[in-house]
Short mmCIF file of C-alpha atoms in Angstrom, two decimals:
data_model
loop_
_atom_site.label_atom_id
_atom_site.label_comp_id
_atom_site.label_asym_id
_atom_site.label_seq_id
_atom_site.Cartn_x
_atom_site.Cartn_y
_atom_site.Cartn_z
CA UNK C 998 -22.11 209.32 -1.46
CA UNK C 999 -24.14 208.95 -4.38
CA UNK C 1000 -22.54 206.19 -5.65
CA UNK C 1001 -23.05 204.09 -2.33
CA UNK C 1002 -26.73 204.99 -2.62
CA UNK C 1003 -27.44 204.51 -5.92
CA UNK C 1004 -25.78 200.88 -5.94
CA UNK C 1005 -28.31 200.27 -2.67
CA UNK C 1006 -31.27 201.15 -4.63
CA UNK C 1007 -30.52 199.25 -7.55
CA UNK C 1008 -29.90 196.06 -5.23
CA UNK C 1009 -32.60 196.72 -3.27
CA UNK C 1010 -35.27 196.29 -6.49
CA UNK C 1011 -33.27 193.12 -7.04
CA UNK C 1012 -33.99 191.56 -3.17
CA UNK C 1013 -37.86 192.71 -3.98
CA UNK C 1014 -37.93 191.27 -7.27
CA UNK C 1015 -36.68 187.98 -5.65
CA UNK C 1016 -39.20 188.21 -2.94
CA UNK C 1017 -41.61 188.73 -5.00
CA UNK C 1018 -40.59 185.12 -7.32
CA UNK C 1019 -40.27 183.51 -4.49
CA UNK C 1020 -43.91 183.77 -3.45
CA UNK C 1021 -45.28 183.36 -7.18
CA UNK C 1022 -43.37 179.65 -7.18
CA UNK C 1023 -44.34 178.76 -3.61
CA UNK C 1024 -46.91 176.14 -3.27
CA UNK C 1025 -50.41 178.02 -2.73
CA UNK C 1026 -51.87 177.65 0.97
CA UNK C 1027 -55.24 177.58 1.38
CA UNK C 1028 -56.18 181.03 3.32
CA UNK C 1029 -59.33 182.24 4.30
CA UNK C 1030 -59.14 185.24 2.78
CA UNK C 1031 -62.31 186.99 4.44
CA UNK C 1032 -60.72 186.36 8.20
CA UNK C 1033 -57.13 187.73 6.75
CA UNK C 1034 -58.56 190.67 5.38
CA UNK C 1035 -61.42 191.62 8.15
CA UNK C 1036 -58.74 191.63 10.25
CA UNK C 1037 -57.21 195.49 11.17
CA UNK C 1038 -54.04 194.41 12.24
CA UNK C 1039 -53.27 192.47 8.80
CA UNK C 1040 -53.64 195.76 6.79
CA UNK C 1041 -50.49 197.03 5.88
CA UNK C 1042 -50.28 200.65 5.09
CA UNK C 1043 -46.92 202.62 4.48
CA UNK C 1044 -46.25 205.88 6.47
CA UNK C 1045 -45.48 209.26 5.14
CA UNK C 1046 -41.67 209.98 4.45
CA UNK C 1047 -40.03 212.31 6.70
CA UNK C 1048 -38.51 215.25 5.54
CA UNK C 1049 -35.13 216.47 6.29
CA UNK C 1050 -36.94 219.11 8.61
CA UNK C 1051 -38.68 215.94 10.41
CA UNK C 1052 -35.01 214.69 10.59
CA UNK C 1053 -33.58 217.56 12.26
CA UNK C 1054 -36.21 218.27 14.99
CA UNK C 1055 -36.28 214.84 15.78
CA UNK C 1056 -32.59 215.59 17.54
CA UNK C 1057 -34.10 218.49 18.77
CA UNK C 1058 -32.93 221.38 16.87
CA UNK C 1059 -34.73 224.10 15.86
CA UNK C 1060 -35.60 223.49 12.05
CA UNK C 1061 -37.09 225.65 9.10
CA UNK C 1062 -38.30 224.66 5.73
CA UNK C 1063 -38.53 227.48 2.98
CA UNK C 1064 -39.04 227.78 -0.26
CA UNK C 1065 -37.23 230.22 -2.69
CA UNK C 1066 -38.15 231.35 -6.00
CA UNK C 1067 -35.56 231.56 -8.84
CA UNK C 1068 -34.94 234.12 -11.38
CA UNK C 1069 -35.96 231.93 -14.21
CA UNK C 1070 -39.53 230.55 -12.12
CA UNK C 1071 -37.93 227.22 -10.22
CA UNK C 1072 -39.13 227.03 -6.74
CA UNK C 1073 -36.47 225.60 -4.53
CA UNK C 1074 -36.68 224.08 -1.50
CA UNK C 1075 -33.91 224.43 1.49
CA UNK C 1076 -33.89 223.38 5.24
CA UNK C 1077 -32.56 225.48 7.89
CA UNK C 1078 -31.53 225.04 11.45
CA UNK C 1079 -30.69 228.52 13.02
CA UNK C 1080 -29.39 227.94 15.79
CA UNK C 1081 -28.39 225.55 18.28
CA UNK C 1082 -30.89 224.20 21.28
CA UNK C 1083 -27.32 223.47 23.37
CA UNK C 1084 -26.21 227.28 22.94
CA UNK C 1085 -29.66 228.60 22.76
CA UNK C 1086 -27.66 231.13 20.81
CA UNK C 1087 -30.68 232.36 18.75
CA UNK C 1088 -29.74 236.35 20.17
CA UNK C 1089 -26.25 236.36 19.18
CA UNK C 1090 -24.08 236.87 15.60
CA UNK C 1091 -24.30 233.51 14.05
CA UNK C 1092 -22.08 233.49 10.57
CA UNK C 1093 -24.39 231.38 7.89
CA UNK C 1094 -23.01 228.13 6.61
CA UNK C 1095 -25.19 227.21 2.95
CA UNK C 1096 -24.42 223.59 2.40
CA UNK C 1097 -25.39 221.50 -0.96
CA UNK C 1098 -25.93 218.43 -2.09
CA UNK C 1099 -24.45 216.28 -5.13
CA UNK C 1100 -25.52 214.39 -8.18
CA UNK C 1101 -29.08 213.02 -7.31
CA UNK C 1102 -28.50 213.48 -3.62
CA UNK C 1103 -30.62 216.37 -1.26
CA UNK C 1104 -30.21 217.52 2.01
CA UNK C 1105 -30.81 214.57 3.91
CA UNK C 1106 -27.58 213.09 2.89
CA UNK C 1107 -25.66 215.60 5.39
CA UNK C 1108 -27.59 214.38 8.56
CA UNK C 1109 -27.77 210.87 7.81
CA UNK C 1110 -24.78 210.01 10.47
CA UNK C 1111 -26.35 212.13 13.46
CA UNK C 1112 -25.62 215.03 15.51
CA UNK C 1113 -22.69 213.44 16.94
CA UNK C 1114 -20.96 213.81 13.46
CA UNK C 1115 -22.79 215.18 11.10
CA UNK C 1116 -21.34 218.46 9.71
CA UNK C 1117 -24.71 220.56 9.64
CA UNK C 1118 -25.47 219.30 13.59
CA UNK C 1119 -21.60 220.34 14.01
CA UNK C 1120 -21.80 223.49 12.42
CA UNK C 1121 -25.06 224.91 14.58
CA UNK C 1122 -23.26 223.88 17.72
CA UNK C 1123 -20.72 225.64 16.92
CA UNK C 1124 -22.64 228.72 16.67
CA UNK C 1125 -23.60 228.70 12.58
CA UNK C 1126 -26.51 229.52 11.33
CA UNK C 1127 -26.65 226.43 8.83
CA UNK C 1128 -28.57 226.72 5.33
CA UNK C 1129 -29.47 223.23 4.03
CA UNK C 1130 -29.55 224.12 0.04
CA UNK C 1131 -31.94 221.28 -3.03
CA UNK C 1132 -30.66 221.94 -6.50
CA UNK C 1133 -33.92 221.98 -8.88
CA UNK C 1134 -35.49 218.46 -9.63
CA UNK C 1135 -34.69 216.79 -6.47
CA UNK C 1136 -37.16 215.41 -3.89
CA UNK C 1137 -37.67 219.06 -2.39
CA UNK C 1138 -37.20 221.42 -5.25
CA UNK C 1139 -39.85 219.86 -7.85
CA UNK C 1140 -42.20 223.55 -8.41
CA UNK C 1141 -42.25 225.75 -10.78
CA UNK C 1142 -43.64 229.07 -11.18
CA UNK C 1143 -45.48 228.15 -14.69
CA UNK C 1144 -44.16 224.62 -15.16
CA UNK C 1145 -45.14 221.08 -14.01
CA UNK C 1146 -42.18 218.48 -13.70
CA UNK C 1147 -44.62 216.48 -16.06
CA UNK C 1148 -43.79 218.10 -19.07
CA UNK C 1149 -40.39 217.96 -20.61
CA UNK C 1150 -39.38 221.76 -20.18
CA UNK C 1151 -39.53 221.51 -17.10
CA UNK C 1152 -36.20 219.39 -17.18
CA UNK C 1153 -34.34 221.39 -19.49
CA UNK C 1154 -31.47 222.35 -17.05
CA UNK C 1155 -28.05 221.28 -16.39
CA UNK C 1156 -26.13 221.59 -13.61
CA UNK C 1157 -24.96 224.92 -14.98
CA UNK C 1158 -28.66 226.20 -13.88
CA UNK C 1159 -28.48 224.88 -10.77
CA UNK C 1160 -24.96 227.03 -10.22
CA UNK C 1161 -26.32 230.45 -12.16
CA UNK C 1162 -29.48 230.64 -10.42
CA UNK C 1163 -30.88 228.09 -7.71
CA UNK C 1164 -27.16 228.82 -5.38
CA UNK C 1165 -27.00 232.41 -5.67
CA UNK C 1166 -30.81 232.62 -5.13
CA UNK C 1167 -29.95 230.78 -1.78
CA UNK C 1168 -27.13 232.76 -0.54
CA UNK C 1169 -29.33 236.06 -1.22
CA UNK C 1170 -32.51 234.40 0.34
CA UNK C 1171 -29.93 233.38 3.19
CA UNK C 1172 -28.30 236.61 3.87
CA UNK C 1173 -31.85 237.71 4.08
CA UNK C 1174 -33.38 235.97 5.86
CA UNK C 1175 -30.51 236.13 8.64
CA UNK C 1176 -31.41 239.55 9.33
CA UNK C 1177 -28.35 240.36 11.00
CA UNK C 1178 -26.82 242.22 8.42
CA UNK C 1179 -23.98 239.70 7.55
CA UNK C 1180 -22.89 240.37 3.80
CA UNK C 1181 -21.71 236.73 3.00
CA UNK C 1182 -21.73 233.40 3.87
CA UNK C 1183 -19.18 230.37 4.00
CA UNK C 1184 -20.41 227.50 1.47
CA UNK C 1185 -19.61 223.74 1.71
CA UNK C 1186 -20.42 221.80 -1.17
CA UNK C 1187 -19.95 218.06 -2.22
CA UNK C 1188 -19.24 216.74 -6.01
CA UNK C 1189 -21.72 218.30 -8.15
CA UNK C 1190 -21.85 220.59 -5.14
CA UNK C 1191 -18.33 222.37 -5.87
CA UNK C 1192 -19.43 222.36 -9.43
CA UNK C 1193 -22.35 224.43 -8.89
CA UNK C 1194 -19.90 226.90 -6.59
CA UNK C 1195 -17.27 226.77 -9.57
CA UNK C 1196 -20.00 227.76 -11.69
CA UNK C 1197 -21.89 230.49 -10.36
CA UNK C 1198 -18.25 232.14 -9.04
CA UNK C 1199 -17.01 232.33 -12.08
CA UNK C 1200 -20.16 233.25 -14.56
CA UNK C 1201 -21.37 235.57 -11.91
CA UNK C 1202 -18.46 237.01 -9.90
CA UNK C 1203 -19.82 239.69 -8.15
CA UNK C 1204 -20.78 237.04 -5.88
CA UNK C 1205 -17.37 236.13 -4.59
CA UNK C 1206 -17.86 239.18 -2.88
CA UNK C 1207 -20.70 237.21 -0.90
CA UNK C 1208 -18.25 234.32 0.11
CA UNK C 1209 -16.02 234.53 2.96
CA UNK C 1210 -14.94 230.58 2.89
CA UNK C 1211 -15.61 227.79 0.62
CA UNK C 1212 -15.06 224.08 1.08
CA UNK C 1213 -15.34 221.87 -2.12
CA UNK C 1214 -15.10 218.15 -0.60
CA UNK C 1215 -14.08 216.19 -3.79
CA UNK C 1216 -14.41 218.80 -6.02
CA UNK C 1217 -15.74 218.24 -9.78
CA UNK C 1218 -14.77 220.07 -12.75
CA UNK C 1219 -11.86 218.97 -14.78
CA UNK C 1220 -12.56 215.15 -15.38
CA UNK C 1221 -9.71 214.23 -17.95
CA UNK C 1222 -8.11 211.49 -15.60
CA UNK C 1223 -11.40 210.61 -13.43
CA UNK C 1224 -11.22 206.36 -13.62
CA UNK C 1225 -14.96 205.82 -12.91
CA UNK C 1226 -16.00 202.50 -14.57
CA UNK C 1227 -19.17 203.90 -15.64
CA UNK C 1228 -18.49 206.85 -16.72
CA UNK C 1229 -16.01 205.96 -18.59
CA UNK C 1230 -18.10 203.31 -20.35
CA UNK C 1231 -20.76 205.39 -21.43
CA UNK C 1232 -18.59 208.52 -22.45
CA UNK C 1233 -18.34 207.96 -26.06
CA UNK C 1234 -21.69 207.35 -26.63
CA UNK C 1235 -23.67 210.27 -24.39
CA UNK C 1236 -21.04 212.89 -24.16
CA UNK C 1237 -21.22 214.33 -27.44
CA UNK C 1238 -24.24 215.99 -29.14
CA UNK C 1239 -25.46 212.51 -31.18
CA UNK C 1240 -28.33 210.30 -31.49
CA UNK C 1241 -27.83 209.13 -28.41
CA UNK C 1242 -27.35 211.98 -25.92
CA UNK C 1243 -30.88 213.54 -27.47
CA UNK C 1244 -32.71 210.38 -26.55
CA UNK C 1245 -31.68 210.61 -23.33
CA UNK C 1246 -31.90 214.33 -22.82
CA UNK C 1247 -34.30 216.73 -21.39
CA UNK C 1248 -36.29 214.18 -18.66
CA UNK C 1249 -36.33 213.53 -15.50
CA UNK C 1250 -33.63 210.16 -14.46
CA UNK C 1251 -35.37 207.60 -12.56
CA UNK C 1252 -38.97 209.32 -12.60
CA UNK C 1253 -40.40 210.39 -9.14
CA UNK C 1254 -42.26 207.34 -7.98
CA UNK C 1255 -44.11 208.25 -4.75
CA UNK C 1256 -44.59 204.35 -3.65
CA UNK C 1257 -41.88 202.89 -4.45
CA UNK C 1258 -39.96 205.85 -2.37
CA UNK C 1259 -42.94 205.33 0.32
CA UNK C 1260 -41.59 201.86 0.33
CA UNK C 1261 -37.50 202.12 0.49
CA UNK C 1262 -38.10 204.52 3.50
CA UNK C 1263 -40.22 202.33 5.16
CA UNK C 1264 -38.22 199.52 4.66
CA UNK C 1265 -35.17 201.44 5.90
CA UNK C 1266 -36.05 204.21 8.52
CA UNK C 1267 -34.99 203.33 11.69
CA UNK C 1268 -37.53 201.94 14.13
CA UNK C 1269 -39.86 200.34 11.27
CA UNK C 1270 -40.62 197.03 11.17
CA UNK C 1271 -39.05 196.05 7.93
CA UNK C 1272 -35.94 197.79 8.61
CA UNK C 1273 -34.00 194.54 9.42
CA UNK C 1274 -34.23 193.80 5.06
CA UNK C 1275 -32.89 197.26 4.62
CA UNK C 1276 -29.90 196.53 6.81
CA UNK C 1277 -28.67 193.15 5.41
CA UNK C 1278 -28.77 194.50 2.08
CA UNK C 1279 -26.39 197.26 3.32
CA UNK C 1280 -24.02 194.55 5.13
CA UNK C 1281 -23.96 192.43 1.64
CA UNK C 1282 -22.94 195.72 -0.08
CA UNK C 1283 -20.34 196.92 2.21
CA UNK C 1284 -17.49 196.06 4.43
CA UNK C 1285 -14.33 196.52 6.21
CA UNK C 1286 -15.22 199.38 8.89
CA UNK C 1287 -15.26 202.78 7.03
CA UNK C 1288 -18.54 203.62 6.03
CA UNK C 1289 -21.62 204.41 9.10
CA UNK C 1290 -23.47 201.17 8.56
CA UNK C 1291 -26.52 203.41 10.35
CA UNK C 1292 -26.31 205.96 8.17
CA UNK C 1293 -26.62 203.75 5.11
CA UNK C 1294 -30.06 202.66 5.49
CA UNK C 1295 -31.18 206.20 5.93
CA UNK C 1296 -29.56 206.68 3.08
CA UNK C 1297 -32.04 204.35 1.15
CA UNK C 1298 -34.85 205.88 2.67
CA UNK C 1299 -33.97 208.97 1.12
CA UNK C 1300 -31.79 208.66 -1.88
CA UNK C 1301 -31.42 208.92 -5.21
CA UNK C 1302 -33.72 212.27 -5.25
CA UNK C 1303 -33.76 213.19 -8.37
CA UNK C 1304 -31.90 214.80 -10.80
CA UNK C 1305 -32.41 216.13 -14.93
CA UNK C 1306 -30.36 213.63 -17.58
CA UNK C 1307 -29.24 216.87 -18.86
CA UNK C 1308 -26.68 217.06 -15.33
CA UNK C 1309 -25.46 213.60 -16.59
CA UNK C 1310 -25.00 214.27 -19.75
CA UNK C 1311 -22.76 218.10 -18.92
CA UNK C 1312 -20.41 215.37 -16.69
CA UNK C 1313 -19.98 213.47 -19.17
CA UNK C 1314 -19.28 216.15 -22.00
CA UNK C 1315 -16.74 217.57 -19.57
CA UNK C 1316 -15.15 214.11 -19.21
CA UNK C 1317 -14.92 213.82 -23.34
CA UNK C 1318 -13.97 217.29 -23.72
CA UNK C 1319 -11.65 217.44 -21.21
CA UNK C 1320 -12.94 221.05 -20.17
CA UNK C 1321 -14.64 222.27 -17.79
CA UNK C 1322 -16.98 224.47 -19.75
CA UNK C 1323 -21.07 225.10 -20.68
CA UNK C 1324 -23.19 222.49 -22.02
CA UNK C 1325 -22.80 221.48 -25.39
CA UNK C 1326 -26.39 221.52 -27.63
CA UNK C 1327 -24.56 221.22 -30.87
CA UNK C 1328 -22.91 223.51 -33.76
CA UNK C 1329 -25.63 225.15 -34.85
CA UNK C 1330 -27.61 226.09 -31.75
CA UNK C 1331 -23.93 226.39 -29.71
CA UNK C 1332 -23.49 229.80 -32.59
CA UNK C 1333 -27.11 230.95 -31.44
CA UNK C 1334 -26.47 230.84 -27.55
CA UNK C 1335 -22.47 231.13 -27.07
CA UNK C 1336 -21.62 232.60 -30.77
CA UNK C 1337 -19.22 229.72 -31.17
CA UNK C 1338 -19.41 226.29 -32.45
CA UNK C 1339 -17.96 224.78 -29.46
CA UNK C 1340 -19.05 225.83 -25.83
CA UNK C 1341 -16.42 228.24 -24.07
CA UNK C 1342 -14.71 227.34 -20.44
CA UNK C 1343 -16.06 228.94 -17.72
CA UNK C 1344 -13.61 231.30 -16.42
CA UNK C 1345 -12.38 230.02 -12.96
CA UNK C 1346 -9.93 232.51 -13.06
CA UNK C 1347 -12.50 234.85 -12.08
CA UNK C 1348 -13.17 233.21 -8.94
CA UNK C 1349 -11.59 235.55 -6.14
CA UNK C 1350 -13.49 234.21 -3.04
CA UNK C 1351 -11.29 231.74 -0.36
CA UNK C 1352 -11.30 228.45 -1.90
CA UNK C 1353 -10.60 224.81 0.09
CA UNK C 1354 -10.34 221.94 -2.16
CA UNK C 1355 -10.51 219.10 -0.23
CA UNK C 1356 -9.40 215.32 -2.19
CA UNK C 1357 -7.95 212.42 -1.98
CA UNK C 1358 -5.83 209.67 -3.85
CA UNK C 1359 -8.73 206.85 -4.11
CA UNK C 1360 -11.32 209.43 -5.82
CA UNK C 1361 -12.74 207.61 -8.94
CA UNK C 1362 -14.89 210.73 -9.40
CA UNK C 1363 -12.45 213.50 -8.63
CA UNK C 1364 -9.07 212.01 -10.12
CA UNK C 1365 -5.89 214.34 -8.09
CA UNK C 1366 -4.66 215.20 -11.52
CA UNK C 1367 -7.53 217.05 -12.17
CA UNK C 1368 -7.91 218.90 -8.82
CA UNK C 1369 -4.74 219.99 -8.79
CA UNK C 1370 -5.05 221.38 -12.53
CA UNK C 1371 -8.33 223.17 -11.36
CA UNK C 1372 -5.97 224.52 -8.27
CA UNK C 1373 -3.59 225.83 -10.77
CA UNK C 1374 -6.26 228.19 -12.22
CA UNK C 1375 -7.97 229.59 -9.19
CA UNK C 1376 -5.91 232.49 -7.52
CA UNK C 1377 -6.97 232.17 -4.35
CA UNK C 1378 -7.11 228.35 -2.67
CA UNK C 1379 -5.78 226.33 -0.50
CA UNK C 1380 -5.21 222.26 -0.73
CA UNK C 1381 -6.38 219.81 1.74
CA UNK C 1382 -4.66 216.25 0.71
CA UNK C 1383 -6.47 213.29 2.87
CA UNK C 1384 -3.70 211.34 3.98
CA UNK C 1385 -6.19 208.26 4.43
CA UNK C 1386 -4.93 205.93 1.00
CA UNK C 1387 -8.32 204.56 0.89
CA UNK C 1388 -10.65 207.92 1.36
CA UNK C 1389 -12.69 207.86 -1.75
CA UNK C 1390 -15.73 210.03 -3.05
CA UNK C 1391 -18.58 208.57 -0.74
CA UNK C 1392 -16.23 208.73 2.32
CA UNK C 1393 -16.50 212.38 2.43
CA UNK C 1394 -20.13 211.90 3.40
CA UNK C 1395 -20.19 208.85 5.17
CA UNK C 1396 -17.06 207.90 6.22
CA UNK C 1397 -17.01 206.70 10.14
CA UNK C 1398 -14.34 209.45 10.72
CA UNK C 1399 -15.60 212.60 8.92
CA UNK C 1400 -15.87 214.27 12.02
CA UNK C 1401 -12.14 214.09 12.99
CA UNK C 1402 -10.70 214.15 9.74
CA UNK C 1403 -12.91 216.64 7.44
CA UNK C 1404 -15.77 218.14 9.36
CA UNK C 1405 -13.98 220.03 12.56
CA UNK C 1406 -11.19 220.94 10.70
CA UNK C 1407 -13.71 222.62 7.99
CA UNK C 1408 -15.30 224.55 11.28
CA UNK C 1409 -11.80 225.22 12.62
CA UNK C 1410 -10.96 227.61 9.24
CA UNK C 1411 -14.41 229.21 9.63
CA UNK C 1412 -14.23 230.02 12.64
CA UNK C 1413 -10.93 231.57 12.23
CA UNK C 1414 -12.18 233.64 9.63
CA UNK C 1415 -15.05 235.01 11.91
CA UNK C 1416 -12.52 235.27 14.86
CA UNK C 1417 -15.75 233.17 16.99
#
């Protein structure tokens, strides 16, 4: 999904910027100024982003926002909707579903398409209590215990962080929190959110003891064969310890701007008057009937949300390397931390817990090659080919038949598990 959204954003700037030329070369009109600006109605002010808890409610489910500290001081933020108003099932055993996010996504991207299809709105009418997880450095997870995102430290963190410490945080806050005395969880992550899973399960893995299913929709680790463009372009140059990878390192990508995401959602929430610029944009960009053309403007009112370069960087070591291992910060400081030159793999081997890899042939991100080499290491998963020749990375967010095709089959195995 990120991929979609962050090729919105980048053309939305460009429609602003040519607004914004447009006027400057435009014959000036006399105005009276003192009538335009004395009147209320002229003032233009923009309204306060909703959250992904305003989101929720706003289909009338029951909806929680907490915070959850770390072991190494990040405060993380994660949504929650406990139950479901339909069921009014808020008495009863309800299993807990923790869902994440990818690469500069946040929780908003899994209710973007609505409780019709969305899986989190699925999941809680099915009887789920459903955990709505932020990796540090996103839109929602941007505290500290000592730090401020201002200073560079506080960006110091790969995705391997985000694995170790912000996902098993949630699952224990979860579990918690419950208060039914459940002892594990099913997880659902997508791209960087199976690499989190994959890294925490196999670093830490007493905690595949806290797992009862896990669903990794396009799953990221290997990236030998992956055929993104980009990636592939900048490779060489940022995925190895050089000049160039330390410029870039250790700072926040695309800084937090608070107006200029003020202004995307208001140009692309539903219901505002400037949505209609929002929604050409999106019909430019995209085509042929297999993406929700409503969801995508949501999409730009919330994404990208923020991510460290240091999570860009660990992709694109892995895709250099050809590993799926720890981040690489050079010889000499790789011999302090790992006692080896080079970083070491993490050991997927270890992970015991029910695995579901769910890909596809038109992946860029997640080549098959690579998910089936991954498969070929973990000892206990199952493969989920989408027959659909054209399903690629984004579609398992936004794709106008996730519902049929990914979401209520995902349920289906849960459910089994739990005998519901």
């Amino acid at each position: 999904m990120q991929n979609y959204l962050l090729s919105l954003t980048f053309a939305l700037l460009g429609l602003v910027a040519a607004i914004n030329c447009a006027a400057v070369s435009a014959a000036t009109p006399k105005i009276d100024f003192y009538k335009l600006y004395d009147n209320p109605e002229a003032h233009i002010s923009l309204k306060d982003r909703r959250t992904t808890r305003d989101r929720i409610a706003a289909h009338g489910y029951p909806a929680e926002h907490h915070h959850i500290i770390t072991e190494d001081g990040y405060i993380v933020g994660v949504f929650r909707i406990p139950y479901s108003h339909k069921l009014q099932n808020q008495d009863k055993i309800r299993p807990v579903v923790l869902v994440q996010h990818g690469l500069t996504s946040c929780s908003d991207a899994w209710i973007l398409q609505g409780p019709d299809d969305s899986l989190p709105f699925l999941l809680a009418d099915a009887g789920f209590d459903v955990w709505l997880g932020n990796g540090r450095g996103n839109t929602y997870s941007r505290n500290h215990t000592s730090r401020s995102p201002q200073h560079p430290y506080f960006w110091r963190f790969s995705w391997h962080e985000i694995g170790y410490f912000d996902i098993a945080a949630m699952i224990d806050y979860a579990l918690k929190t419950n208060g039914q005395g459940q002892k594990a969880i099913h997880y659902v992550g997508h791209s960087q959110g199976t690499t989190v899973f994959f890294t925490l399960m196999s670093m830490r893995p007493e905690y595949n003891a806290k797992i009862k299913t896990a669903h990794m929709f396009a799953p990221i680790a290997i990236m030998t064969h992956m055929e993104n463009k980009l990636v592939r372009t900048v490779g060489p140059y940022l995925g190895h310890r050089n000049e160039y990878s330390l410029f870039f390192a250790d700072q926040e990508f695309i800084p937090s701007n608070d107006f200029l995401l003020s202004l995307f959602s208001n140009l692309c929430e539903p219901d505002y008057k400037l949505r209609p610029v929002c929604e050409n944009v999106v019909q430019k960009l995209y085509a042929g009937n297999r993406v929700n053309m409503t969801a995508m403007p949501d999409g730009m009112a919330t994404h990208p949300a923020g991510c460290s370069t240091n999570q860009m960087l660990h992709y694109l070591q892995e895709q250099q390397s050809g590993h799926f291992r720890q981040y690489d910060y050079g010889p000499k400081k790789n011999l302090e931390i790992y006692q080896s030159e080079v970083p070491p793999d993490y050991p997927v081997e270890s992970i015991s817990s029910e695995v579901h890899l769910w890909y596809s042939d038109n992946d860029d991100m997640a080549a098959v090659e690579d998910v089936l080499a991954l498969s070929d290491r973990l000892p206990n998963m199952e493969l989920h080919h989408m027959e659909d020749p054209l399903w690629d990375h984004g579609d398992f967010a936004l794709n106008l038949e996730v519902r049929k095709y990914l979401n209520e089959p995902v349920i289906e195995i849960m459910k089994k598990f739990d005998q519901m």
